[in-house]
């Protein structure tokens, strides 16, 4: 039996949450995760809190190598992220960090920036035990979270 791993799936813009739901509805030992944050949108007559993807056009898919292609019949799915000709794999610890830490932060805004390969940091000094290379730096209002497997740095502005 093959081991399940987290892969990065590119989807069409604004299809992140729809693709996540449809993949999770498959129920074939395949799981999708789209990290989101709450954002307040203002219109002329009202304000509304909505969930927006933390990583535009990307969702994480937990499956085996053999079953990765099952997502492509879902509208809006495009391709998997590759690194040096091999599918990009995200560590379980990075997914858990996104699930646990990002949900507890009060994020005012964020941006996604390209990640420079080879940058590594020990996170013990940030209160995160036994993890390396996830948070690059922080200051009073910002926290940089590196997803080395994906090749991006997520910049979070914290209230």
MMTF fields as JSON, N, C-alpha, C and O atoms, coordinates in Angstrom:
{
  "mmtfVersion": "1.0.0",
  "mmtfProducer": "UNKNOWN",
  "numBonds": 635,
  "numAtoms": 636,
  "numGroups": 159,
  "numChains": 1,
  "numModels": 1,
  "chainsPerModel": [1],
  "groupsPerChain": [159],
  "chainIdList": ["A"],
  "bondAtomList": [4, 2, 8, 6, 12, 10, 16, 14, 20, 18, 24, 22, 28, 26, 32, 30, 36, 34, 40, 38, 44, 42, 48, 46, 52, 50, 56, 54, 60, 58, 64, 62, 68, 66, 72, 70, 76, 74, 80, 78, 84, 82, 88, 86, 92, 90, 96, 94, 100, 98, 104, 102, 108, 106, 112, 110, 116, 114, 120, 118, 124, 122, 128, 126, 132, 130, 136, 134, 140, 138, 144, 142, 148, 146, 152, 150, 156, 154, 160, 158, 164, 162, 168, 166, 172, 170, 176, 174, 180, 178, 184, 182, 188, 186, 192, 190, 196, 194, 200, 198, 204, 202, 208, 206, 212, 210, 216, 214, 220, 218, 224, 222, 228, 226, 232, 230, 236, 234, 240, 238, 244, 242, 248, 246, 252, 250, 256, 254, 260, 258, 264, 262, 268, 266, 272, 270, 276, 274, 280, 278, 284, 282, 288, 286, 292, 290, 296, 294, 300, 298, 304, 302, 308, 306, 312, 310, 316, 314, 320, 318, 324, 322, 328, 326, 332, 330, 336, 334, 340, 338, 344, 342, 348, 346, 352, 350, 356, 354, 360, 358, 364, 362, 368, 366, 372, 370, 376, 374, 380, 378, 384, 382, 388, 386, 392, 390, 396, 394, 400, 398, 404, 402, 408, 406, 412, 410, 416, 414, 420, 418, 424, 422, 428, 426, 432, 430, 436, 434, 440, 438, 444, 442, 448, 446, 452, 450, 456, 454, 460, 458, 464, 462, 468, 466, 472, 470, 476, 474, 480, 478, 484, 482, 488, 486, 492, 490, 496, 494, 500, 498, 504, 502, 508, 506, 512, 510, 516, 514, 520, 518, 524, 522, 528, 526, 532, 530, 536, 534, 540, 538, 544, 542, 548, 546, 552, 550, 556, 554, 560, 558, 564, 562, 568, 566, 572, 570, 576, 574, 580, 578, 584, 582, 588, 586, 592, 590, 596, 594, 600, 598, 604, 602, 608, 606, 612, 610, 616, 614, 620, 618, 624, 622, 628, 626, 632, 630],
  "bondOrderList": [1, 1, 1, 1, 1, 1, 1, 1, 1, 1, 1, 1, 1, 1, 1, 1, 1, 1, 1, 1, 1, 1, 1, 1, 1, 1, 1, 1, 1, 1, 1, 1, 1, 1, 1, 1, 1, 1, 1, 1, 1, 1, 1, 1, 1, 1, 1, 1, 1, 1, 1, 1, 1, 1, 1, 1, 1, 1, 1, 1, 1, 1, 1, 1, 1, 1, 1, 1, 1, 1, 1, 1, 1, 1, 1, 1, 1, 1, 1, 1, 1, 1, 1, 1, 1, 1, 1, 1, 1, 1, 1, 1, 1, 1, 1, 1, 1, 1, 1, 1, 1, 1, 1, 1, 1, 1, 1, 1, 1, 1, 1, 1, 1, 1, 1, 1, 1, 1, 1, 1, 1, 1, 1, 1, 1, 1, 1, 1, 1, 1, 1, 1, 1, 1, 1, 1, 1, 1, 1, 1, 1, 1, 1, 1, 1, 1, 1, 1, 1, 1, 1, 1, 1, 1, 1, 1, 1, 1],
  "groupList": [{"groupName": "UNK", "atomNameList": ["N", "CA", "C", "O"], "elementList": ["N", "C", "C", "O"], "formalChargeList": [0, 0, 0, 0], "bondAtomList": [1, 0, 2, 1, 3, 2], "bondOrderList": [1, 1, 2], "singleLetterCode": "X", "chemCompType": "L-PEPTIDE LINKING"}],
  "groupTypeList": [0, 0, 0, 0, 0, 0, 0, 0, 0, 0, 0, 0, 0, 0, 0, 0, 0, 0, 0, 0, 0, 0, 0, 0, 0, 0, 0, 0, 0, 0, 0, 0, 0, 0, 0, 0, 0, 0, 0, 0, 0, 0, 0, 0, 0, 0, 0, 0, 0, 0, 0, 0, 0, 0, 0, 0, 0, 0, 0, 0, 0, 0, 0, 0, 0, 0, 0, 0, 0, 0, 0, 0, 0, 0, 0, 0, 0, 0, 0, 0, 0, 0, 0, 0, 0, 0, 0, 0, 0, 0, 0, 0, 0, 0, 0, 0, 0, 0, 0, 0, 0, 0, 0, 0, 0, 0, 0, 0, 0, 0, 0, 0, 0, 0, 0, 0, 0, 0, 0, 0, 0, 0, 0, 0, 0, 0, 0, 0, 0, 0, 0, 0, 0, 0, 0, 0, 0, 0, 0, 0, 0, 0, 0, 0, 0, 0, 0, 0, 0, 0, 0, 0, 0, 0, 0, 0, 0, 0, 0],
  "groupIdList": [1, 2, 3, 4, 5, 6, 7, 8, 9, 10, 11, 12, 13, 14, 15, 16, 17, 18, 19, 20, 21, 22, 23, 24, 25, 26, 27, 28, 29, 30, 31, 32, 33, 34, 35, 36, 37, 38, 39, 40, 41, 42, 43, 44, 45, 46, 47, 48, 49, 50, 51, 52, 53, 54, 55, 56, 57, 58, 59, 60, 61, 62, 63, 64, 65, 66, 67, 68, 69, 70, 71, 72, 73, 74, 75, 76, 77, 78, 79, 80, 81, 82, 83, 84, 85, 86, 87, 88, 89, 90, 91, 92, 93, 94, 95, 96, 97, 98, 99, 100, 101, 102, 103, 104, 105, 106, 107, 108, 109, 110, 111, 112, 113, 114, 115, 116, 117, 118, 119, 120, 121, 122, 123, 124, 125, 126, 127, 128, 129, 130, 131, 132, 133, 134, 135, 136, 137, 138, 139, 140, 141, 142, 143, 144, 145, 146, 147, 148, 149, 150, 151, 152, 153, 154, 155, 156, 157, 158, 159],
  "secStructList": [7, 7, 7, 7, 3, 3, 3, 3, 3, 3, 3, 7, 6, 6, 7, 2, 2, 2, 2, 2, 2, 2, 2, 2, 2, 2, 7, 1, 1, 7, 3, 3, 3, 7, 7, 3, 3, 3, 3, 3, 3, 3, 7, 1, 1, 7, 3, 3, 3, 3, 3, 3, 3, 1, 1, 6, 6, 3, 3, 3, 3, 3, 3, 7, 6, 6, 6, 4, 4, 4, 4, 4, 4, 1, 6, 6, 3, 3, 3, 3, 7, 3, 3, 6, 6, 3, 3, 7, 3, 3, 7, 2, 2, 2, 2, 2, 2, 0, 0, 0, 0, 0, 2, 2, 1, 7, 3, 3, 3, 3, 3, 3, 3, 3, 7, 7, 6, 6, 7, 7, 7, 5, 4, 4, 4, 4, 6, 7, 6, 6, 7, 5, 1, 1, 3, 3, 3, 3, 7, 1, 1, 3, 3, 3, 3, 3, 3, 6, 6, 6, 6, 3, 3, 3, 3, 3, 3, 3, 7],
  "xCoordList": [0.848, 0.0, 0.888, 1.834, 0.565, 1.351, 1.022, -0.097, 2.033, 1.87, 1.216, 1.536, 0.302, -0.325, 0.616, 1.298, 0.636, 1.454, 0.611, -0.413, 1.07, 0.4, 1.048, 2.256, 0.245, 0.697, 0.048, -1.013, 0.69, 0.153, -0.517, 0.115, -1.797, -2.573, -2.893, -3.437, -2.551, -2.937, -4.372, -4.769, -5.139, -6.519, -6.723, -5.902, -7.812, -8.134, -8.401, -8.797, -8.181, -8.416, -9.866, -10.784, -10.064, -11.376, -12.072, -13.283, -11.336, -11.883, -11.348, -11.638, -10.569, -9.903, -10.892, -10.759, -11.873, -12.801, -13.75, -14.116, -14.147, -15.014, -14.293, -14.859, -13.035, -12.26, -12.021, -12.095, -11.733, -11.534, -12.782, -12.677, -13.939, -15.188, -15.444, -15.809, -15.256, -15.531, -14.554, -14.944, -13.304, -12.325, -12.681, -12.622, -13.048, -13.436, -14.708, -14.898, -15.582, -16.819, -16.573, -17.447, -15.387, -15.084, -15.12, -15.598, -14.608, -14.636, -13.81, -14.045, -12.863, -12.045, -10.661, -9.656, -10.593, -9.306, -8.448, -7.225, -9.096, -8.391, -8.979, -10.198, -8.106, -8.53, -7.904, -6.751, -8.658, -8.138, -8.202, -9.074, -7.256, -7.203, -6.827, -5.814, -7.657, -7.404, -7.329, -8.362, -6.115, -6.028, -6.676, -6.433, -7.493, -8.192, -7.991, -7.543, -8.33, -8.323, -9.606, -10.198, -10.026, -11.219, -10.837, -9.871, -11.596, -11.35, -12.681, -13.729, -12.621, -13.828, -13.878, -12.971, -14.938, -15.144, -16.19, -17.202, -15.926, -16.814, -17.459, -16.773, -18.779, -19.542, -20.172, -20.07, -20.802, -21.389, -22.492, -22.723, -23.178, -24.296, -24.059, -24.901, -22.926, -22.711, -21.257, -20.447, -20.969, -19.691, -19.988, -21.011, -19.075, -19.284, -17.945, -16.964, -17.921, -16.739, -16.822, -17.837, -15.74, -15.696, -14.384, -13.402, -14.388, -13.192, -12.502, -13.119, -11.225, -10.458, -9.252, -8.699, -8.845, -7.696, -6.421, -6.164, -5.641, -4.361, -3.338, -2.49, -3.417, -2.515, -3.35, -3.926, -3.428, -4.257, -3.868, -2.687, -4.876, -4.741, -4.093, -3.702, -3.962, -3.342, -4.183, -4.728, -4.274, -4.843, -3.927, -3.143, -4.036, -3.223, -4.087, -5.226, -3.538, -4.268, -3.495, -2.309, -4.182, -3.579, -4.033, -5.199, -3.1, -3.434, -2.168, -1.066, -2.33, -1.178, -0.74, -1.495, 0.476, 1.007, 0.092, -0.162, -0.393, -1.24, -2.573, -3.09, -3.132, -4.463, -4.444, -5.497, -3.266, -3.185, -4.025, -4.572, -4.134, -4.821, -6.344, -7.02, -6.893, -8.352, -8.99, -10.206, -8.198, -8.759, -9.015, -9.708, -8.473, -8.517, -9.862, -10.034, -10.805, -12.15, -12.986, -14.118, -12.435, -13.132, -12.887, -11.737, -13.945, -13.772, -12.869, -12.993, -11.968, -11.109, -9.742, -8.863, -9.525, -8.208, -7.301, -7.738, -6.027, -5.116, -3.963, -3.857, -3.098, -1.903, -1.305, -1.61, -0.458, 0.276, 1.554, 2.086, 2.041, 3.313, 4.431, 4.386, 5.43, 6.583, 7.84, 7.973, 8.766, 10.062, 11.124, 11.221, 11.915, 12.961, 12.412, 13.021, 11.27, 10.679, 9.909, 9.355, 9.859, 9.125, 7.994, 8.123, 6.88, 5.781, 6.248, 6.919, 5.887, 6.216, 5.426, 4.209, 6.12, 5.482, 5.623, 6.705, 4.533, 4.511, 4.519, 3.765, 5.368, 5.466, 4.195, 3.525, 3.878, 2.71, 2.788, 1.767, 4.0, 4.189, 3.793, 3.243, 4.073, 3.719, 2.211, 1.66, 1.545, 0.08, -0.532, -1.461, -0.021, -0.524, -0.312, -1.174, 0.828, 1.073, 0.015, -0.547, -0.254, -1.28, -2.648, -3.385, -2.981, -4.294, -4.428, -5.481, -3.377, -3.462, -3.1, -3.859, -1.976, -1.479, -2.202, -2.546, -2.436, -3.046, -4.463, -4.896, -5.191, -6.559, -6.613, -7.617, -5.557, -5.567, -5.08, -5.253, -4.482, -3.971, -5.066, -5.967, -4.984, -5.881, -5.132, -4.357, -5.365, -4.612, -5.377, -6.509, -4.747, -5.379, -5.205, -6.142, -4.016, -3.765, -2.562, -1.83, -2.366, -1.222, -0.816, -1.576, 0.389, 0.842, 1.689, 2.224, 1.812, 2.608, 3.804, 3.649, 4.998, 6.223, 7.054, 6.949, 7.895, 8.752, 9.744, 10.229, 10.042, 10.934, 12.302, 12.403, 13.35, 14.709, 15.152, 15.195, 15.479, 15.9, 17.14, 18.022, 17.2, 18.364, 18.27, 19.096, 17.296, 17.132, 16.51, 15.48, 17.147, 16.646, 16.762, 17.661, 15.841, 15.855, 15.315, 14.38, 15.907, 15.431, 14.353, 14.599, 13.164, 12.031, 11.878, 10.892, 12.835, 12.746, 12.658, 11.943, 13.376, 13.362, 12.016, 11.744, 11.169, 9.839, 8.76, 7.575, 9.161, 8.192, 7.621, 6.675, 8.172, 7.72, 8.808, 9.881, 8.553, 9.567, 9.743, 8.777, 10.964, 11.308, 10.901, 10.546, 10.947, 10.643, 11.666, 12.121, 12.019, 12.967, 12.376, 11.589, 12.772, 12.501, 11.082, 10.757, 10.21, 8.827, 8.664, 8.173, 9.066, 8.991, 10.356, 11.355, 10.399, 11.678, 12.077, 13.215, 11.143, 11.438, 10.129, 9.06, 10.229, 9.047, 9.474, 10.629, 8.526, 8.749, 7.474, 6.651, 7.301, 6.169, 4.819, 3.937, 4.646, 3.345, 3.302, 2.236, 4.442, 4.477, 5.112, 5.97, 4.665, 5.189, 5.363, 4.399, 6.589, 6.848, 6.873, 7.689, 5.978, 5.863, 6.327, 5.719, 7.398, 7.964, 7.408, 7.407, 6.943, 6.521, 7.571, 7.415, 8.63, 9.783, 9.394, 9.887, 8.533, 8.164, 7.443, 7.559, 6.701, 5.92, 6.752, 6.52, 7.725, 8.561, 8.039, 8.336, 7.276, 6.731, 6.896, 7.029, 6.884, 6.849, 5.538, 5.206, 4.797, 3.554, 3.826, 4.287, 3.545, 3.742, 2.4, 1.441, 2.329, 1.102, 1.224, 2.202, 0.247, 0.213, -0.717, -1.886, -0.205, -0.953, -1.403, -0.606, -2.689, -3.209, -2.817, -3.155],
  "yCoordList": [-1.192, 0.0, 1.249, 1.359, 2.165, 3.393, 4.355, 4.397, 5.121, 6.116, 7.373, 7.803, 7.953, 9.209, 10.368, 10.396, 11.322, 12.521, 13.724, 13.596, 14.905, 16.15, 16.72, 16.956, 16.937, 17.514, 18.882, 19.148, 19.748, 21.081, 21.055, 20.74, 21.388, 21.382, 22.817, 23.588, 23.166, 24.472, 24.381, 23.394, 25.424, 25.506, 26.875, 27.778, 27.014, 28.311, 29.329, 28.969, 30.59, 31.663, 31.625, 31.464, 31.771, 31.76, 30.4, 30.328, 29.33, 27.975, 27.174, 25.984, 27.811, 27.099, 26.374, 25.17, 27.085, 26.478, 25.488, 24.471, 25.784, 24.858, 23.553, 22.474, 23.652, 22.444, 21.645, 20.416, 22.347, 21.659, 20.854, 19.685, 21.464, 20.778, 19.577, 18.503, 19.755, 18.655, 17.492, 16.33, 17.798, 16.728, 15.996, 14.767, 16.737, 16.094, 15.269, 14.284, 15.666, 14.915, 13.6, 12.734, 13.441, 12.195, 10.995, 9.923, 11.184, 10.122, 8.905, 7.825, 9.047, 7.922, 7.968, 7.866, 8.116, 8.212, 9.343, 9.229, 10.42, 11.602, 12.801, 12.936, 13.668, 14.805, 16.072, 16.064, 17.157, 18.452, 19.427, 19.336, 20.365, 21.396, 22.714, 22.814, 23.723, 25.071, 25.994, 26.327, 26.416, 27.328, 28.672, 29.234, 29.17, 30.437, 31.385, 30.996, 32.62, 33.632, 34.44, 34.494, 35.064, 35.895, 37.306, 37.878, 37.85, 39.205, 39.959, 39.397, 41.22, 42.046, 42.792, 43.557, 42.565, 43.266, 44.352, 44.127, 45.532, 46.676, 47.068, 47.306, 47.131, 47.634, 48.957, 49.345, 49.63, 50.934, 50.83, 51.782, 49.682, 49.549, 48.58, 48.476, 47.866, 46.882, 46.428, 46.677, 45.752, 45.075, 43.601, 43.228, 42.765, 41.333, 40.638, 40.951, 39.669, 38.849, 37.663, 36.969, 37.434, 36.294, 35.543, 36.096, 34.282, 33.455, 33.538, 33.249, 33.931, 34.007, 33.072, 32.908, 32.464, 31.557, 32.283, 33.41, 31.626, 32.17, 32.095, 32.977, 31.054, 30.865, 30.849, 29.816, 31.968, 32.026, 30.953, 30.716, 30.313, 29.313, 28.017, 27.211, 27.783, 26.549, 25.909, 26.587, 24.581, 23.808, 22.604, 22.24, 21.998, 20.841, 19.59, 19.573, 18.541, 17.288, 16.175, 15.974, 15.449, 14.338, 13.045, 12.665, 12.363, 11.134, 10.347, 10.768, 9.213, 8.416, 8.862, 9.503, 8.513, 8.844, 8.279, 8.94, 7.077, 6.389, 7.114, 7.116, 7.726, 8.345, 9.845, 10.483, 10.415, 11.867, 12.363, 13.465, 11.574, 12.025, 12.06, 12.596, 11.509, 11.463, 12.843, 12.97, 13.876, 15.215, 15.953, 16.97, 15.466, 16.251, 16.247, 17.004, 15.439, 15.529, 16.607, 16.876, 17.211, 18.27, 19.603, 19.947, 20.363, 21.658, 22.599, 22.715, 23.261, 24.252, 23.745, 24.551, 22.421, 21.891, 21.973, 21.714, 22.336, 22.535, 21.542, 20.728, 21.6, 20.771, 20.751, 21.606, 19.777, 19.736, 20.55, 20.729, 21.04, 21.749, 20.712, 19.695, 20.984, 20.09, 20.818, 22.027, 20.057, 20.579, 19.664, 18.5, 20.173, 19.415, 18.141, 17.076, 18.254, 17.137, 16.147, 15.186, 16.354, 15.459, 16.241, 17.447, 15.571, 16.278, 16.904, 16.256, 18.169, 18.851, 18.239, 18.08, 17.9, 17.272, 18.206, 18.733, 18.408, 19.262, 18.344, 17.373, 18.656, 17.84, 17.965, 18.998, 16.899, 16.887, 18.007, 18.602, 18.306, 19.348, 20.722, 21.548, 20.96, 22.25, 22.384, 23.465, 21.302, 21.325, 21.542, 22.335, 20.846, 21.024, 22.456, 23.019, 23.045, 24.436, 25.332, 26.199, 25.123, 25.932, 25.724, 26.685, 24.495, 24.218, 24.817, 25.354, 24.73, 25.15, 26.61, 27.341, 27.041, 28.377, 29.476, 30.506, 29.281, 30.327, 30.622, 31.773, 29.592, 29.801, 30.616, 31.278, 30.583, 31.298, 32.736, 33.526, 33.089, 34.443, 35.364, 34.936, 36.627, 37.647, 38.328, 39.256, 37.867, 38.333, 39.464, 39.281, 40.634, 41.776, 41.685, 41.962, 41.299, 41.127, 40.222, 39.947, 39.764, 38.916, 39.065, 39.579, 38.613, 38.553, 37.306, 36.782, 36.832, 35.662, 36.126, 36.804, 35.761, 36.179, 34.961, 33.937, 35.057, 33.939, 33.628, 34.533, 32.356, 31.879, 31.58, 30.914, 32.07, 31.817, 30.452, 30.26, 29.508, 28.178, 28.234, 29.069, 27.347, 27.247, 28.011, 27.806, 28.883, 29.622, 28.698, 28.073, 28.616, 27.738, 28.437, 29.254, 28.112, 28.737, 27.755, 27.004, 27.763, 26.956, 27.755, 28.892, 27.182, 27.923, 27.78, 28.259, 27.128, 26.994, 28.356, 28.509, 29.347, 30.682, 31.39, 32.384, 30.88, 31.453, 30.691, 31.003, 29.701, 28.939, 27.756, 27.132, 27.424, 26.266, 25.212, 25.374, 24.146, 23.13, 22.16, 21.797, 21.752, 20.684, 20.948, 20.013, 22.197, 22.504, 23.483, 24.384, 23.287, 24.169, 24.719, 24.058, 25.95, 26.51, 26.895, 27.126, 26.982, 27.367, 28.88, 29.544, 29.424, 30.871, 31.461, 31.088, 32.378, 32.97, 34.097, 34.145, 35.01, 36.132, 36.725, 36.437, 37.546, 38.232, 39.558, 39.751, 40.458, 41.715, 42.033, 41.146, 43.268, 43.632, 43.267, 42.761, 43.519, 43.331, 42.246, 41.972, 41.624, 40.674, 39.366, 39.306, 38.318, 36.988, 36.357, 36.258, 35.924, 35.288, 33.786, 33.274, 33.078, 31.634, 30.999, 31.215, 30.221, 29.596, 28.203, 27.395, 27.932, 26.584, 26.084, 26.226, 25.504, 25.126, 24.17, 24.31, 23.215, 22.238, 22.884, 22.422, 23.95, 24.62, 25.648, 25.893, 26.253, 27.256, 28.671, 29.514, 28.964, 30.296, 30.703, 29.864, 32.004, 32.56, 33.319, 34.14, 33.049, 33.746, 34.819, 34.52, 36.052, 37.153, 37.473, 37.819, 37.359, 37.611, 38.891, 39.083, 39.757, 40.947, 40.642, 40.316, 40.746, 40.357, 41.601, 42.505, 41.643, 42.767, 42.586, 43.42],
  "zCoordList": [0.0, 0.0, 0.0, 0.78, -0.876, -0.975, 0.154, 0.665, 0.522, 1.577, 1.007, -0.102, 1.771, 1.359, 1.651, 2.676, 0.728, 0.888, 0.493, -0.178, 0.928, 0.568, -0.69, -0.723, -1.716, -2.976, -3.146, -2.581, -3.929, -4.202, -5.57, -6.578, -5.589, -6.823, -7.228, -6.438, -8.469, -9.008, -9.506, -10.124, -9.23, -9.71, -10.351, -10.189, -11.07, -11.658, -10.551, -9.443, -10.867, -9.903, -9.426, -10.23, -8.142, -7.478, -7.51, -7.299, -7.769, -7.729, -6.546, -6.427, -5.669, -4.582, -3.676, -3.455, -3.154, -2.193, -2.881, -2.293, -4.125, -4.864, -5.145, -4.973, -5.58, -5.866, -4.589, -4.598, -3.483, -2.21, -1.838, -1.467, -1.934, -1.57, -2.478, -1.999, -3.777, -4.714, -4.525, -4.638, -4.242, -3.988, -2.705, -2.655, -1.67, -0.406, -0.557, 0.157, -1.485, -1.732, -2.472, -2.495, -3.082, -3.79, -2.856, -3.226, -1.634, -0.642, -1.001, -0.459, -1.888, -2.34, -1.695, -2.398, -0.402, 0.294, -0.251, -0.329, -0.62, -1.099, -0.358, -0.252, 0.153, 0.957, 0.405, -0.025, 0.415, -0.013, 1.149, 2.012, 1.153, 2.187, 1.533, 0.841, 1.763, 1.266, 2.478, 3.059, 2.875, 4.015, 3.672, 2.604, 4.581, 4.345, 5.511, 6.59, 5.268, 6.313, 6.164, 5.086, 7.256, 7.235, 6.816, 7.322, 5.899, 5.418, 5.429, 5.113, 5.793, 5.798, 4.47, 4.144, 3.711, 2.444, 2.682, 3.346, 2.129, 2.343, 1.021, 0.028, 1.024, -0.1, 0.325, 1.488, -0.582, -0.254, 0.796, 1.542, 0.864, 1.795, 2.951, 3.844, 2.952, 4.023, 4.098, 3.206, 5.202, 5.397, 5.589, 6.164, 5.098, 5.249, 5.438, 4.764, 6.386, 6.586, 5.64, 5.586, 4.889, 3.979, 4.176, 4.671, 3.782, 3.823, 2.461, 1.436, 2.447, 1.204, 1.323, 2.411, 0.213, 0.251, 0.668, 0.244, 1.493, 1.925, 0.796, 0.663, -0.009, -1.154, -2.428, -2.769, -3.136, -4.341, -5.357, -5.607, -5.932, -6.995, -6.542, -7.387, -5.232, -4.749, -3.658, -2.787, -3.727, -2.635, -2.417, -3.294, -1.249, -0.909, -1.006, -0.539, -1.617, -1.801, -1.117, -1.381, -0.231, 0.513, -0.13, -0.027, -0.798, -1.501, -1.799, -1.447, -2.443, -2.863, -4.258, -4.989, -4.6, -5.936, -7.023, -8.03, -6.82, -7.803, -8.026, -9.143, -6.981, -7.071, -7.354, -7.364, -7.585, -7.785, -8.961, -8.905, -10.012, -11.227, -11.091, -11.969, -10.024, -9.858, -9.73, -9.88, -9.455, -9.251, -10.558, -10.56, -11.664, -12.897, -13.614, -14.569, -13.2, -13.788, -13.077, -13.476, -12.041, -11.304, -12.005, -12.276, -12.304, -12.983, -12.187, -10.968, -12.889, -12.268, -11.865, -11.557, -11.856, -11.501, -12.723, -13.844, -12.504, -13.627, -13.64, -14.558, -12.632, -12.628, -11.232, -10.401, -10.984, -9.732, -9.852, -10.948, -8.727, -8.675, -8.73, -8.038, -9.56, -9.678, -9.249, -9.436, -8.667, -8.251, -8.839, -8.45, -9.764, -10.438, -11.076, -10.973, -11.728, -12.445, -11.595, -12.128, -10.288, -9.394, -8.742, -8.535, -8.413, -7.748, -6.437, -5.634, -6.23, -4.973, -3.829, -3.918, -2.761, -1.607, -0.414, -0.153, 0.305, 1.488, 2.704, 2.769, 3.653, 4.87, 5.705, 5.693, 6.425, 7.316, 8.339, 8.684, 8.833, 9.837, 9.291, 10.019, 8.011, 7.404, 7.256, 7.465, 6.9, 6.8, 8.179, 8.328, 9.181, 10.546, 11.026, 11.701, 10.684, 11.053, 10.427, 11.096, 9.145, 8.475, 9.123, 9.343, 9.423, 10.015, 11.412, 11.756, 12.215, 13.613, 13.834, 14.47, 13.331, 13.63, 12.862, 13.443, 11.588, 10.773, 11.25, 11.221, 11.691, 12.164, 13.447, 13.708, 14.253, 15.521, 15.389, 16.316, 14.267, 14.083, 13.576, 12.853, 13.957, 13.429, 12.288, 12.516, 11.06, 9.9, 9.223, 8.775, 9.155, 8.496, 6.985, 6.235, 6.533, 5.109, 4.934, 5.885, 3.709, 3.428, 1.98, 1.161, 1.668, 0.291, 0.133, 1.11, -1.097, -1.392, -2.203, -3.219, -1.752, -2.419, -2.75, -2.075, -3.8, -4.192, -3.083, -2.405, -2.9, -1.849, -2.444, -3.474, -1.8, -2.236, -1.723, -0.508, -2.577, -2.139, -1.261, -1.466, -0.289, 0.576, 1.876, 2.766, 2.014, 3.263, 4.295, 4.043, 5.463, 6.513, 7.857, 8.063, 8.785, 10.103, 11.127, 10.847, 12.318, 13.428, 14.154, 14.555, 14.329, 14.888, 16.396, 16.957, 17.069, 18.528, 19.203, 20.194, 18.678, 19.284, 19.103, 19.777, 18.19, 17.969, 18.728, 18.605, 19.506, 20.276, 19.54, 20.022, 18.375, 17.613, 17.721, 17.14, 18.447, 18.724, 17.563, 16.891, 17.339, 16.4, 14.954, 14.237, 14.517, 13.129, 12.598, 13.303, 11.338, 10.68, 9.401, 8.724, 9.08, 7.764, 7.472, 6.307, 8.456, 8.174, 8.331, 7.418, 9.461, 9.653, 9.341, 9.955, 8.392, 8.021, 8.956, 9.422, 9.235, 10.124, 10.608, 10.07, 11.619, 12.111, 12.704, 13.083, 12.774, 13.485, 14.248, 14.472, 14.644, 15.494, 14.865, 15.559, 13.552, 12.916, 11.845, 11.295, 11.538, 10.436, 10.843, 11.724, 10.173, 10.383, 9.013, 8.252, 8.682, 7.403, 7.614, 8.379, 6.934, 7.076, 5.771, 4.723, 5.829, 4.636, 4.456, 5.385, 3.273, 2.889, 1.914, 0.701, 2.432, 1.608, 0.488, -0.632, 0.758, -0.26, -1.431, -2.566, -1.161, -2.182, -2.931, -4.115, -2.246, -2.88, -2.734, -3.58, -1.701, -1.48, -0.024, 0.867, 0.192, 1.533, 1.66, 0.804, 2.721, 2.982, 4.023, 5.124, 3.68, 4.61, 5.259, 4.569, 6.582, 7.315, 8.12, 8.843, 8.001, 8.85, 10.011, 9.805, 11.227, 12.416, 13.173, 13.424, 13.534, 14.341, 15.791, 16.631]
}
